Coordinates of C-alpha atoms in Angstrom, one line a residue:
Chain A
X1 CA 1.9 8.5 67.0
X2 CA -1.2 7.2 65.9
X3 CA -3.5 6.3 68.6
X4 CA -7.0 4.7 68.3
X5 CA -9.7 6.5 70.3
X6 CA -12.0 4.6 72.4
X7 CA -15.7 5.0 72.1
X8 CA -17.1 8.2 74.0
X9 CA -19.4 6.2 76.2
X10 CA -16.4 4.1 77.3
X11 CA -14.4 7.0 78.3
X12 CA -17.1 8.7 80.3
X13 CA -17.8 5.5 82.0
X14 CA -14.2 5.1 83.1
X15 CA -13.0 8.7 83.7
X16 CA -14.4 12.0 85.0
X17 CA -13.6 15.0 83.2
X18 CA -12.9 18.5 84.7
X19 CA -13.1 21.6 82.5
X20 CA -12.5 25.2 82.6
X21 CA -12.8 28.0 80.3
X22 CA -10.9 31.1 79.6
X23 CA -13.0 33.4 77.4
X24 CA -11.8 36.7 75.8
X25 CA -14.0 39.4 74.7
X26 CA -13.0 42.4 72.6
X27 CA -14.8 45.3 73.9
X28 CA -16.8 47.3 71.3
X29 CA -15.4 50.7 72.5
X30 CA -14.8 53.3 69.8
X31 CA -11.1 53.7 71.0
X32 CA -8.3 51.5 72.3
X33 CA -7.7 50.6 75.8
X34 CA -4.9 53.0 76.5
X35 CA -4.8 55.5 73.6
X36 CA -7.3 57.2 71.3
X37 CA -6.9 54.9 68.3
X38 CA -9.9 53.9 66.6
X39 CA -10.8 50.3 66.8
X40 CA -12.9 49.6 63.6
X41 CA -12.7 46.1 62.1
X42 CA -11.0 45.7 58.7
X43 CA -9.0 49.0 58.4
X44 CA -5.6 48.9 56.3
X45 CA -2.7 47.5 58.3
X46 CA -1.0 49.7 60.7
X47 CA -3.4 52.7 60.0
X48 CA -4.9 52.6 63.5
X49 CA -1.7 52.9 65.7
X50 CA 0.1 55.6 67.5
X51 CA 3.1 56.0 69.9
X52 CA 1.3 54.6 72.7
X53 CA 0.2 51.3 71.3
X54 CA 3.3 51.0 69.3
X55 CA 5.2 51.3 72.7
X56 CA 7.3 54.3 71.4
X57 CA 9.6 55.6 74.1
X58 CA 8.1 58.5 76.1
X59 CA 4.4 57.6 75.3
X60 CA 2.2 57.3 78.3
X61 CA -0.9 55.2 78.4
X62 CA -4.4 56.5 79.9
X63 CA -7.3 53.9 80.5
X64 CA -10.4 54.2 78.6
X65 CA -13.2 54.9 81.1
X66 CA -15.8 53.2 78.8
X67 CA -13.9 50.2 78.8
X68 CA -13.6 50.2 82.8
X69 CA -17.2 50.5 82.8
X70 CA -18.1 47.8 80.4
X71 CA -15.8 45.6 82.4
X72 CA -17.6 46.3 85.6
X73 CA -21.0 45.9 84.0
X74 CA -19.8 42.2 82.8
X75 CA -18.7 41.4 86.3
X76 CA -21.9 42.6 87.7
X77 CA -23.9 40.6 85.2
X78 CA -21.9 37.7 86.3
X79 CA -22.6 38.2 89.9
X80 CA -19.0 39.2 90.7
X81 CA -17.4 41.3 93.5
X82 CA -16.1 44.5 92.1
X83 CA -12.7 45.4 93.5
X84 CA -12.6 48.7 95.4
X85 CA -9.1 49.3 94.4
X86 CA -6.9 47.5 91.7
X87 CA -4.0 47.9 89.4
X88 CA -2.9 47.0 86.0
X89 CA 0.3 44.9 85.6
X90 CA 2.9 44.2 82.9
X91 CA 2.9 40.8 81.5
X92 CA 6.4 40.6 80.0
X93 CA 7.0 38.4 77.0
X94 CA 9.0 38.4 73.8
X95 CA 6.7 37.8 71.1
X96 CA 6.1 40.4 68.1
X97 CA 2.5 40.5 68.5
X98 CA 3.1 43.2 71.2
X99 CA 5.5 45.9 70.1
X100 CA 6.1 46.9 73.8
X101 CA 7.5 43.5 74.7
X102 CA 4.7 43.3 77.4
X103 CA 1.1 43.4 77.6
X104 CA -0.8 45.6 80.0
X105 CA -3.1 43.1 81.8
X106 CA -4.1 42.5 85.5
X107 CA -2.6 39.9 87.6
X108 CA -3.3 39.4 91.3
X109 CA -5.6 42.3 91.4
X110 CA -8.5 41.6 88.9
X111 CA -11.5 44.2 88.6
X112 CA -14.1 41.5 89.2
X113 CA -13.8 38.4 91.2
X114 CA -15.9 35.4 92.5
X115 CA -19.1 35.3 90.4
X116 CA -21.2 32.6 88.7
X117 CA -23.3 32.1 85.6
X118 CA -26.2 29.8 85.6
X119 CA -26.7 27.8 82.5
X120 CA -29.0 24.9 81.3
X121 CA -28.0 21.8 79.7
X122 CA -31.1 19.8 78.4
X123 CA -33.3 21.8 80.8
X124 CA -31.0 21.1 83.8
X125 CA -29.5 23.8 85.5
X126 CA -25.7 24.1 86.0
X127 CA -24.1 26.8 87.9
X128 CA -20.6 27.7 86.6
X129 CA -18.3 29.7 89.1
X130 CA -16.5 32.6 87.7
X131 CA -13.1 32.9 89.3
X132 CA -12.2 36.4 87.7
X133 CA -13.1 39.0 85.1
X134 CA -10.0 41.3 84.3
X135 CA -9.1 43.8 81.8
X136 CA -6.3 43.7 79.3
X137 CA -5.4 44.6 75.9
X138 CA -5.5 42.8 72.6
X139 CA -2.3 41.9 70.6
X140 CA -1.4 42.6 66.9
X141 CA -2.3 40.2 64.0
X142 CA 0.9 38.2 62.7
X143 CA 0.7 36.8 59.4
X144 CA 3.3 34.0 58.9
X145 CA 5.1 34.0 55.6
X146 CA 7.0 31.2 53.6
X147 CA 5.3 28.2 55.3
X148 CA 2.4 26.2 54.2
X149 CA -0.8 28.3 54.2
X150 CA -0.1 31.0 56.6
X151 CA 0.8 28.3 59.3
X152 CA 3.6 29.4 61.8
X153 CA 5.3 26.1 61.5
X154 CA 7.8 26.4 58.6
X155 CA 7.3 30.0 58.1
X156 CA 10.5 32.1 57.2
X157 CA 9.4 35.3 58.5
X158 CA 6.2 37.0 59.9
X159 CA 4.5 40.3 59.1
X160 CA 2.7 42.2 61.9
X161 CA 0.0 44.6 61.7
X162 CA -0.6 46.5 65.1
X163 CA -4.3 47.8 64.4
X164 CA -5.6 45.3 66.9
X165 CA -2.9 45.8 69.4
X166 CA -4.2 47.7 72.4
X167 CA -8.1 47.0 71.8
X168 CA -9.6 46.5 75.1
X169 CA -10.0 42.8 75.9
X170 CA -11.8 41.3 78.7
X171 CA -10.7 38.0 80.1
X172 CA -13.3 35.8 82.0
X173 CA -12.0 32.9 83.7
X174 CA -14.1 30.1 85.2
X175 CA -13.2 27.9 88.2
X176 CA -12.3 24.3 87.3
X177 CA -16.0 22.7 86.6
X178 CA -15.8 19.2 87.9
X179 CA -18.8 16.5 88.0
X180 CA -20.3 17.0 84.7
X181 CA -19.3 13.7 83.4
X182 CA -20.6 12.9 79.8
X183 CA -22.2 16.4 79.8
X184 CA -18.9 18.2 79.9
X185 CA -18.9 19.2 76.2
X186 CA -22.5 20.3 76.3
X187 CA -21.7 22.3 79.3
X188 CA -18.9 24.0 77.9
X189 CA -20.9 25.2 75.0
X190 CA -23.9 26.1 77.2
X191 CA -21.5 28.3 79.2
X192 CA -20.0 30.0 76.2
X193 CA -23.3 30.5 74.6
X194 CA -25.0 32.0 77.8
X195 CA -22.0 34.1 78.3
X196 CA -22.1 35.3 74.8
X197 CA -26.0 36.3 75.1
X198 CA -25.2 38.0 78.5
X199 CA -22.6 40.1 77.0
X200 CA -24.6 40.8 74.0
X201 CA -27.6 42.2 75.9
X202 CA -25.1 44.4 77.9
X203 CA -24.2 45.8 74.6
X204 CA -20.5 46.1 75.3
X205 CA -19.1 43.8 72.5
X206 CA -20.6 42.4 69.3
X207 CA -19.3 38.9 70.6
X208 CA -18.8 37.4 67.1
X209 CA -16.7 34.3 67.2
X210 CA -16.1 34.3 63.6
X211 CA -14.6 37.8 63.7
X212 CA -12.7 37.0 66.8
X213 CA -14.4 39.5 69.0
X214 CA -15.2 36.4 71.3
X215 CA -12.5 33.7 71.7
X216 CA -12.3 30.7 73.9
X217 CA -9.5 28.5 75.4
X218 CA -10.8 25.4 76.8
X219 CA -9.0 23.5 79.7
X220 CA -9.6 19.8 80.1
X221 CA -8.3 17.1 82.3
X222 CA -9.5 13.5 83.1
X223 CA -9.1 11.4 86.2
X224 CA -10.4 8.1 87.3
X225 CA -13.3 8.1 89.7
X226 CA -11.9 8.7 93.5
X227 CA -8.3 9.9 91.9
X228 CA -7.1 13.5 92.0
X229 CA -7.7 15.7 89.2
X230 CA -5.7 14.8 86.2
X231 CA -3.1 17.1 84.4
X232 CA -4.9 19.6 82.3
X233 CA -4.4 20.8 78.7
X234 CA -5.4 24.0 77.3
X235 CA -6.9 24.0 73.8
X236 CA -6.8 27.1 71.7
X237 CA -8.2 28.1 68.2
X238 CA -11.7 27.1 69.1
X239 CA -13.6 29.4 66.8
X240 CA -17.4 28.7 67.2
X241 CA -19.8 27.5 69.7
X242 CA -20.0 24.0 68.0
X243 CA -16.0 23.8 68.2
X244 CA -16.2 24.5 71.9
X245 CA -18.3 21.3 72.4
X246 CA -16.2 19.3 69.8
X247 CA -13.0 20.5 71.3
X248 CA -13.7 19.2 74.8
X249 CA -14.9 16.0 73.5
X250 CA -12.0 15.5 71.2
X251 CA -9.6 16.3 74.1
X252 CA -11.4 13.9 76.4
X253 CA -11.0 11.1 73.8
X254 CA -7.4 11.9 73.2
X255 CA -6.5 12.0 76.9
X256 CA -8.1 8.7 77.6
X257 CA -6.3 7.0 74.7
X258 CA -3.0 8.4 76.3
X259 CA -4.0 7.3 79.8
X260 CA -5.1 3.7 78.5
X261 CA -1.7 3.3 76.8
X262 CA -0.1 3.9 80.3
X263 CA 1.3 7.1 79.4
X264 CA 1.1 10.8 81.1
X265 CA -0.7 13.7 80.0
X266 CA 1.6 16.6 79.2
X267 CA 0.6 19.9 80.4
X268 CA 0.6 22.1 77.2
X269 CA -1.2 24.3 74.8
X270 CA -3.0 22.5 72.1
X271 CA -4.8 23.7 68.8
X272 CA -8.1 22.6 67.6
X273 CA -8.6 21.8 64.1
X274 CA -12.0 22.5 62.7
X275 CA -11.6 20.4 59.6
X276 CA -10.4 17.2 61.4
X277 CA -11.9 17.8 64.8
X278 CA -8.9 16.8 66.7
X279 CA -6.3 18.8 69.0
X280 CA -2.7 18.9 68.2
X281 CA 0.2 20.4 70.3
X282 CA 0.7 24.3 69.7
X283 CA 3.8 26.3 70.1
X284 CA 5.6 25.6 73.2
X285 CA 5.3 28.9 75.5
X286 CA 8.7 30.3 76.4
X287 CA 9.3 29.5 80.1
X288 CA 5.4 29.8 80.6
X289 CA 5.4 31.0 84.1
X290 CA 8.1 33.6 83.9
X291 CA 6.0 36.6 82.8
X292 CA 7.7 38.8 85.5
X293 CA 4.4 40.5 86.5
X294 CA 4.8 43.8 88.2
X295 CA 2.4 46.8 88.8
X296 CA 2.2 49.0 85.6
X297 CA 4.0 52.1 86.8
X298 CA 2.7 54.4 84.0
X299 CA -1.2 53.8 85.0
X300 CA -2.5 54.9 88.4
X301 CA -4.8 52.5 90.2
X302 CA -8.5 52.1 89.8
X303 CA -10.8 52.7 92.6
X304 CA -14.5 52.4 91.3
X305 CA -16.8 54.5 93.5
X306 CA -19.1 52.2 95.2
X307 CA -22.2 54.3 94.6
X308 CA -21.5 54.3 90.8
X309 CA -21.0 50.5 91.0
X310 CA -24.3 50.2 92.7
X311 CA -26.0 52.4 90.3
X312 CA -24.5 50.2 87.3
X313 CA -25.9 47.2 89.0
X314 CA -29.5 48.6 89.1
X315 CA -29.1 49.6 85.5
X316 CA -28.3 46.3 84.2
X317 CA -30.6 45.1 81.7
X318 CA -32.8 42.0 81.8
X319 CA -30.5 39.1 81.5
X320 CA -31.1 36.3 79.0
X321 CA -32.2 33.8 81.6
X322 CA -34.9 36.0 83.1
X323 CA -35.9 37.3 79.6
X324 CA -36.4 33.6 78.3
X325 CA -38.5 32.7 81.5
X326 CA -40.7 35.7 80.8
X327 CA -40.9 34.8 77.0
X328 CA -41.8 31.2 77.9
X329 CA -44.6 32.5 80.1
X330 CA -45.9 35.0 77.5
X331 CA -45.9 32.5 74.7
X332 CA -47.5 29.8 76.8
X333 CA -45.0 27.2 76.3
X334 CA -44.1 24.0 78.1
X335 CA -40.5 23.6 79.1
X336 CA -40.0 21.0 76.3
X337 CA -41.3 23.3 73.7
X338 CA -39.2 26.1 75.1
X339 CA -36.2 23.9 75.0
X340 CA -36.8 23.1 71.2
X341 CA -37.2 26.9 70.5
X342 CA -33.8 27.4 72.4
X343 CA -32.0 24.5 70.5
X344 CA -33.2 26.0 67.2
X345 CA -31.5 29.2 68.1
X346 CA -35.0 30.9 67.3
X347 CA -35.8 32.8 70.5
X348 CA -34.8 36.3 69.2
X349 CA -36.5 35.4 65.8
X350 CA -39.7 34.4 67.2
X351 CA -39.8 37.4 69.6
X352 CA -39.2 39.8 66.7
X353 CA -41.8 37.9 64.7
X354 CA -44.3 38.4 67.4
X355 CA -43.3 42.0 67.7
X356 CA -44.0 42.5 64.1
X357 CA -47.6 41.4 64.7
X358 CA -47.7 37.6 64.5
X359 CA -49.4 35.4 67.1
X360 CA -46.5 33.5 69.1
X361 CA -47.9 30.1 67.7
X362 CA -47.7 31.1 64.1
X363 CA -44.4 32.5 64.8
X364 CA -42.9 29.4 66.2
X365 CA -44.6 27.2 63.8
X366 CA -42.7 28.8 60.7
X367 CA -39.5 29.2 62.6
X368 CA -39.4 25.5 63.9
X369 CA -40.9 24.0 60.9
X370 CA -40.6 25.0 57.4
X371 CA -37.6 27.5 58.0
X372 CA -35.7 25.3 60.3
X373 CA -35.9 22.5 57.7
X374 CA -34.6 25.1 55.0
X375 CA -31.9 26.3 57.2
X376 CA -30.8 22.7 58.0
X377 CA -30.8 21.7 54.4
X378 CA -28.5 24.5 53.2
X379 CA -26.5 24.1 56.4
X380 CA -26.9 27.8 57.3
X381 CA -27.8 29.4 60.6
X382 CA -31.7 30.1 61.1
X383 CA -31.1 33.8 61.2
X384 CA -29.5 33.9 57.8
X385 CA -32.1 31.6 56.2
X386 CA -33.5 34.3 53.9
X387 CA -36.6 35.1 55.6
X388 CA -36.9 38.0 58.1
X389 CA -39.2 38.0 61.1
X390 CA -41.2 40.9 59.5
X391 CA -41.5 38.4 56.4
X392 CA -42.7 35.6 58.7
X393 CA -45.3 38.0 60.5
X394 CA -46.7 39.2 57.2
X395 CA -47.1 35.7 55.9
X396 CA -48.9 34.6 59.0
X397 CA -51.1 37.5 58.9
X398 CA -52.1 36.5 55.2
X399 CA -52.9 32.9 56.7
X400 CA -54.9 34.4 59.5
X401 CA -56.9 36.7 57.0
X402 CA -57.8 33.5 55.1
X403 CA -55.9 34.9 52.0
X404 CA -53.5 32.0 52.1
X405 CA -54.0 28.7 53.0
X406 CA -51.2 26.3 54.4
X407 CA -50.2 25.1 51.2
X408 CA -50.2 28.5 49.3
X409 CA -48.3 29.8 52.2
X410 CA -45.4 27.5 51.9
X411 CA -45.1 28.5 48.2
X412 CA -45.3 31.9 48.8
X413 CA -42.5 31.4 51.6
X414 CA -40.3 29.6 48.9
X415 CA -40.6 32.7 46.8
X416 CA -39.6 34.9 49.8
X417 CA -36.6 32.7 50.3
X418 CA -35.6 32.8 46.6
X419 CA -35.4 36.6 46.9
X420 CA -38.7 37.4 45.0
X421 CA -39.8 40.1 47.5
X422 CA -42.1 40.1 50.6
X423 CA -44.8 37.7 51.0
X424 CA -47.5 40.1 49.6
X425 CA -45.4 40.9 46.7
X426 CA -44.7 37.1 46.0
X427 CA -48.3 36.3 46.5
X428 CA -49.4 38.9 44.0
X429 CA -46.6 38.3 41.5
X430 CA -47.4 34.6 41.3
X431 CA -51.0 34.9 41.8
X432 CA -51.3 32.7 44.7
X433 CA -54.2 34.2 46.6
X434 CA -57.0 31.8 48.0
X435 CA -60.0 32.0 45.7
X436 CA -62.6 33.5 47.8
X437 CA -64.7 34.7 44.9
X438 CA -67.8 32.1 45.5
X439 CA -68.9 32.5 42.0
X440 CA -65.6 31.2 40.6
X441 CA -65.4 28.6 43.3
X442 CA -69.0 27.7 42.6
X443 CA -68.4 27.1 38.9
X444 CA -65.2 25.0 39.7
X445 CA -67.4 22.9 42.2
X446 CA -70.2 22.4 39.5
X447 CA -67.5 21.4 37.1
X448 CA -66.1 18.7 39.4
X449 CA -69.7 17.3 40.2
X450 CA -70.5 17.1 36.4
X451 CA -67.2 15.3 35.9
X452 CA -67.7 12.7 38.7
X453 CA -71.3 11.8 38.7
X454 CA -70.8 8.4 40.3
X455 CA -69.0 10.2 43.3
X456 CA -71.6 12.8 43.4
X457 CA -74.3 10.1 43.6
X458 CA -72.4 8.4 46.6
X459 CA -72.4 11.6 48.4
X460 CA -76.1 12.1 47.8
X461 CA -76.6 8.6 49.4
X462 CA -74.8 10.0 52.5
X463 CA -71.3 8.6 52.0
X464 CA -70.0 12.2 52.8
X465 CA -66.3 10.8 53.1
X466 CA -66.4 10.6 49.3
X467 CA -66.3 14.5 49.1
X468 CA -62.6 14.3 49.4
X469 CA -62.3 13.1 45.7
X470 CA -64.4 16.3 44.6
X471 CA -62.5 18.7 47.0
X472 CA -59.3 17.3 45.4
X473 CA -60.7 18.0 42.0
X474 CA -61.6 21.5 42.8
X475 CA -58.2 22.1 44.4
X476 CA -56.6 20.9 41.3
X477 CA -58.7 23.2 39.0
X478 CA -57.8 26.1 41.3
X479 CA -54.2 25.3 41.5
X480 CA -54.4 24.9 45.2
X481 CA -55.7 28.5 45.6
X482 CA -59.0 27.6 47.4
X483 CA -59.7 26.9 51.2
X484 CA -60.3 23.3 51.2
X485 CA -62.9 23.6 54.0
X486 CA -64.9 26.2 52.1
X487 CA -64.9 24.0 49.1
X488 CA -66.0 20.9 51.0
X489 CA -69.0 22.9 52.4
X490 CA -69.9 24.3 49.0
X491 CA -69.8 20.7 47.6
X492 CA -72.1 19.2 50.4
X493 CA -74.5 22.0 50.1
X494 CA -74.7 21.8 46.2
X495 CA -75.4 18.0 46.6
X496 CA -78.0 18.8 49.3
X497 CA -76.2 16.9 52.1
X498 CA -76.0 20.0 54.3
Chain B
X1 CA 25.6 37.1 100.5
X2 CA 25.2 38.7 97.0
X3 CA 21.6 40.2 96.2
X4 CA 21.6 38.6 92.8
X5 CA 23.3 35.5 91.6
X6 CA 25.3 35.0 88.3
X7 CA 22.6 32.4 87.3
X8 CA 19.8 34.8 87.8
X9 CA 21.6 37.5 85.7
X10 CA 22.0 34.8 83.0
X11 CA 18.3 34.0 83.2
X12 CA 17.3 37.6 82.8
X13 CA 19.6 38.1 80.1
X14 CA 18.1 35.0 78.2
X15 CA 14.4 36.3 78.9
X16 CA 15.6 39.9 77.7
X17 CA 17.1 38.3 74.5
X18 CA 20.4 39.8 75.4
X19 CA 23.6 38.0 74.3
X20 CA 25.8 38.4 77.3
X21 CA 29.3 36.8 77.4
X22 CA 30.5 34.9 80.2
X23 CA 32.8 37.9 81.3
X24 CA 30.0 40.2 81.0
X25 CA 27.9 38.1 83.4
X26 CA 30.6 38.4 86.0
X27 CA 30.6 42.2 85.4
X28 CA 26.8 42.7 85.5
X29 CA 26.3 40.4 88.5
X30 CA 28.6 42.4 90.5
X31 CA 27.2 45.8 89.3
X32 CA 23.6 44.7 89.9
X33 CA 24.6 43.4 93.3
X34 CA 25.8 46.9 94.3
X35 CA 22.6 48.6 93.0
X36 CA 20.3 46.1 94.7
X37 CA 22.3 46.3 98.0
X38 CA 21.9 50.1 97.8
X39 CA 18.2 49.8 97.1
X40 CA 17.8 47.3 100.0
X41 CA 19.3 49.9 102.4
X42 CA 15.7 51.5 102.0
X43 CA 14.2 48.4 103.4
X44 CA 16.2 48.8 106.6
X45 CA 14.4 52.1 107.5
X46 CA 10.8 51.2 106.5
X47 CA 8.5 50.3 109.3
X48 CA 5.9 47.5 109.1
X49 CA 3.1 50.2 109.2
X50 CA 4.0 51.4 105.8
X51 CA 2.3 49.7 102.9
X52 CA 4.2 48.7 99.8
X53 CA 4.1 51.6 97.1
X54 CA 3.8 50.9 93.5
X55 CA 3.0 54.5 92.7
X56 CA 4.7 57.7 94.0
X57 CA 1.6 59.9 93.4
X58 CA -1.5 59.2 95.6
X59 CA -3.7 59.2 92.4
X60 CA -6.6 56.9 91.3
X61 CA -9.0 56.8 88.3
X62 CA -7.1 58.9 85.9
X63 CA -9.3 58.0 82.8
X64 CA -10.0 59.2 79.3
X65 CA -13.2 59.4 77.5
X66 CA -13.8 57.0 74.7
X67 CA -12.9 59.8 72.0
X68 CA -10.9 59.0 68.9
X69 CA -7.6 60.9 68.3
X70 CA -5.7 61.1 65.2
X71 CA -3.1 58.0 64.5
X72 CA 0.3 58.2 63.2
X73 CA 0.7 58.4 59.2
X74 CA 1.8 54.8 58.1
X75 CA 5.0 56.0 56.7
X76 CA 5.9 57.4 59.9
X77 CA 4.8 54.3 61.7
X78 CA 6.9 51.9 59.5
X79 CA 9.7 54.3 59.4
X80 CA 10.8 53.2 62.8
X81 CA 10.6 49.5 62.1
X82 CA 13.7 47.6 61.4
X83 CA 12.0 46.1 58.3
X84 CA 8.7 46.3 56.6
X85 CA 6.8 44.6 53.9
X86 CA 3.2 44.8 52.6
X87 CA 2.5 47.8 55.0
X88 CA 3.3 45.5 57.9
X89 CA 6.3 45.3 60.3
X90 CA 8.7 42.3 59.1
X91 CA 10.2 40.1 61.8
X92 CA 12.3 37.0 61.8
X93 CA 10.8 33.7 62.0
X94 CA 9.3 33.2 65.3
X95 CA 9.4 29.6 66.3
X96 CA 13.2 29.0 66.2
X97 CA 13.5 31.6 68.8
X98 CA 11.7 29.6 71.4
X99 CA 13.5 27.2 73.4

């Protein structure tokens, strides 16, 4: 069915979206959740497996203490209540990504409940309520063979690697988020971004969406104002922050078109397609609700010691929101300027540049100016543009010391981005240092005056503005390597104006 | 009344991917019913002040340190697989299996 999508503004004028996010975070523990198999990324297939994670008869799981602690710390950072007693449960299903035919998870007794995360969208605060944070295990990786380009549709068989099966996975579920209107896609993105940053400072996961250590499912529904919430769909395969935003928007547009056509939204799992930016139906879940959860008999209940939990809470690191507020104050930035830094994804880069000795202003100028422009042109992330915070700090210190002017500094930066070395190395190799030798500069000035007698005459008569022509001439002979201000002063004093 | 219906047994068989014949359904429904009735007798003696038990031993927090242990050699891992290819477990196509 081909449907014509209505304009986004039209959709948000007539419908109210409700979104919800389920985020999975693969913990960075050394070993798996219930066995001692290592968790390194990229190992040869089926080399990090043992009787426990293969579900062989007679094997017994034992929970990883580090994973429990990491999950509690995530819960605490999200302002959750930590359960005083809870159990693991078996989620039974037939799918070859788990060799046991069940996934060990948590059901009605999650480790952490009822929290929240404050995020900002265009400078406005939005509180996202967290329903639960629970601990489970990741599944194996399935390779579909025989169909088109590894897709499950049309595949004749599947090949399974269980290295990932059993790696601790934390699931973080929000409550439904109503009332965000046209901002719903931006709110979804802001939430996942903030969540990622929180988990990163906790140091419990590398939270890399492109490697799958942070995965996100997006629930979306639409209703007309005043009506009950609509039927929701769940969109999977959302593999980047940008995709989170695009997926919500795409699903809002699609659902509006379906509703406009007088049809119903089907409650289903859909897949986001990065290339086309739309969502399509995924595999139908087998009798979706019949997972026959029951308490895992092989694992005894968890009962975190309240004193230990209290200590973990006091030991939480400074969270990103607090950290940002502190930086904004230290850097003396307005809300608007800070927003620009945030939007550019430059907070950490500027912070590290300042730590490497630069002034906050100098650091911000380079990262938000020349480097942001370069990153944008190349379509890469600012952090991978090719200059490090140390490079930028060094560049700025050369400018501050008067050894580079602005124009030369840009040329030096070009060399750094081209991989020619550090700013000092590029400056030396290309001979770009400001000519501070007054003898050499004086000669260049005299030459310029001699070559432009009419201009010199005007300046002598008091038309100081004409000096620009001579400054330009000197800059040309010195290949831009002079300090324009110093040149100007030298010209004026030579001509007896000053 | 029977503790488990023939339909419930059929449903469980399907979820468990067991091909159970019509005759077997009758047999198993009858057998499971006897088992469930026997277990249900326990319910007759429990009092309201006894909480439900999921674990027979009163233990909590049995945990292991995050220390790596040796894995199985891959030949041994795949030796138990019904089929293998490219160092992976080979399984039949997935989608057809789903209703």
